[in-house]
Amino acid sequence: MAERDRAEVVSEFTTERLSVYLRCLGWLESQGQTTISSHELASRFHLNSAQIRKDLANFGELGIRGVGYNVAKLKRHLITTLGLDHTRKIVIVGAGNLGMALADYRGFHGSGFSIAAMFDSDPARIGMSSRSGVPVLDRAELPRLARQIRIEIGVIAVPAEAAQQIYDLLVENRICAILNFAPARLRPRHAVKLRNVDLRINLEVLSFFLKSSEEQPHRRT
Ligand code: NAI
């Protein structure tokens, strides 16, 4: 299947699951396991084996009947499919509490992502670095850096009222994959992929679960 057709077939939900499979395979490989069946993969990581087979069937015959999947080969395949076979440069706009924590997050290291810089508008922050050495540059410098290096992902970590302005700035500088942490509904632009992360929404979902359980205690399992 051509790369473009494949991207159309693979939904965002599937992509999220591929990312989960990749993480599981990385762990299995670190434990020295060389093959795994969809059934075992499902039971080890509380996944659905039929779903695994269906998701991986999009990519041709990867498993061998009766043997399962070759862990290293499947992992390599998922890395290529998810476009993680080269390092993608990220910038973070907003070098406050969240921006600094993200810049120093060890989970990004060696995972196909590299944080090139943070940007801020506060003169007191410009010129600082995160603990791991990510520099904080003046927001006005973003276009210059975007011309010098290929920035592929922009992270928005500014207050909600500044988020749309930063989104527009990132898009104007040809950054068309954006992860937004600000609690703001952003006006989307064509051909720009926006993902919102909001811990409060997750907490509210949990609160709703608790409320429902409190109202119908017999339903709690
Ligand atoms: P903070 O106040 O510590 O940092 C915000 C930074 O953005 C500051 O350094 C400020 O100078 C900078 N800034 C403000 N306007 C700017 C602009 N126009 N251009 C460039 N820089 C600008 O805030 P914190 O705690 O780091 O939170 C950042 C954002 O992330 C907020 O919108 C907050 O609500 C959100 N947040 C979201 C979470 C989530 O679960 N999605 C969790 C925590 C925070």
Short mmCIF file of C-alpha atoms and ligand atoms in Angstrom, two decimals, residues 93-100 119-123 125 139 156-163 165-166 169 180-184 196-202, ligand 1:
data_model
loop_
_atom_site.label_atom_id
_atom_site.label_comp_id
_atom_site.label_asym_id
_atom_site.label_seq_id
_atom_site.Cartn_x
_atom_site.Cartn_y
_atom_site.Cartn_z
CA VAL A 93 6.09 28.55 23.50
CA GLY A 94 5.68 29.58 27.13
CA ALA A 95 8.63 28.87 29.40
CA GLY A 96 6.66 28.89 32.65
CA ASN A 97 6.02 25.99 35.02
CA LEU A 98 4.58 23.68 32.39
CA GLY A 99 6.95 24.64 29.56
CA MET A 100 10.00 24.05 31.78
CA PHE A 119 10.10 30.88 23.50
CA ASP A 120 8.66 33.45 25.88
CA SER A 121 7.70 37.11 25.90
CA ASP A 122 8.82 37.85 29.45
CA PRO A 123 12.24 39.59 29.48
CA ARG A 125 12.75 34.54 31.35
CA ARG A 139 9.30 34.96 21.06
CA ILE A 156 1.56 25.88 23.31
CA ALA A 157 2.16 26.42 27.04
CA VAL A 158 1.05 30.04 27.45
CA PRO A 159 -2.03 31.37 29.28
CA ALA A 160 -5.34 30.74 27.49
CA GLU A 161 -5.74 34.33 26.33
CA ALA A 162 -2.44 34.19 24.39
CA ALA A 163 -2.99 30.74 22.90
CA GLN A 165 -1.98 34.31 18.87
CA ILE A 166 0.72 31.67 19.45
CA LEU A 169 2.42 32.47 14.93
CA ASN A 180 -1.96 22.78 22.85
CA PHE A 181 -2.00 22.68 26.65
CA ALA A 182 -3.82 25.99 27.14
CA PRO A 183 -7.50 25.70 28.13
CA ALA A 184 -8.67 27.56 25.03
CA ASN A 196 -5.38 19.46 22.82
CA VAL A 197 -4.26 18.13 26.18
CA ASP A 198 -6.39 19.03 29.15
CA LEU A 199 -5.90 17.29 32.47
CA ARG A 200 -8.92 19.08 33.90
CA ILE A 201 -11.23 17.42 31.40
CA ASN A 202 -9.89 14.05 32.55
P1 NAI B 1 3.01 30.07 33.72
O1 NAI B 1 2.35 31.35 34.03
O2 NAI B 1 3.97 29.47 34.69
O3 NAI B 1 3.76 30.18 32.30
C1 NAI B 1 3.23 30.81 31.18
C2 NAI B 1 4.40 31.40 30.39
O4 NAI B 1 3.89 31.91 29.17
C3 NAI B 1 5.11 32.55 31.13
O5 NAI B 1 6.49 32.33 31.14
C4 NAI B 1 4.74 33.80 30.30
O6 NAI B 1 5.74 34.77 30.30
C5 NAI B 1 4.55 33.16 28.92
N1 NAI B 1 3.72 33.94 28.04
C6 NAI B 1 2.55 34.59 28.30
N2 NAI B 1 2.07 35.18 27.20
C7 NAI B 1 2.96 34.92 26.21
C8 NAI B 1 3.01 35.25 24.84
N3 NAI B 1 2.04 35.94 24.25
N4 NAI B 1 4.07 34.81 24.11
C9 NAI B 1 5.05 34.07 24.69
N5 NAI B 1 5.04 33.72 26.00
C10 NAI B 1 4.00 34.13 26.74
O7 NAI B 1 1.82 29.05 33.40
P2 NAI B 1 1.87 27.45 33.42
O8 NAI B 1 1.47 26.95 34.75
O9 NAI B 1 3.16 26.99 32.86
O10 NAI B 1 0.70 27.08 32.40
C11 NAI B 1 0.84 27.37 31.03
C12 NAI B 1 -0.45 27.03 30.29
O11 NAI B 1 -0.67 25.63 30.39
C13 NAI B 1 -1.69 27.68 30.86
O12 NAI B 1 -2.57 27.98 29.80
C14 NAI B 1 -2.27 26.62 31.76
O13 NAI B 1 -3.68 26.77 31.94
C15 NAI B 1 -1.95 25.39 30.94
N6 NAI B 1 -1.88 24.14 31.69
C16 NAI B 1 -2.50 23.08 31.14
C17 NAI B 1 -2.43 21.86 31.72
C18 NAI B 1 -3.12 20.75 31.03
O14 NAI B 1 -3.45 19.77 31.62
N7 NAI B 1 -3.37 20.88 29.77
C19 NAI B 1 -1.72 21.63 32.97
C20 NAI B 1 -1.05 22.80 33.45
C21 NAI B 1 -1.14 24.02 32.82
#
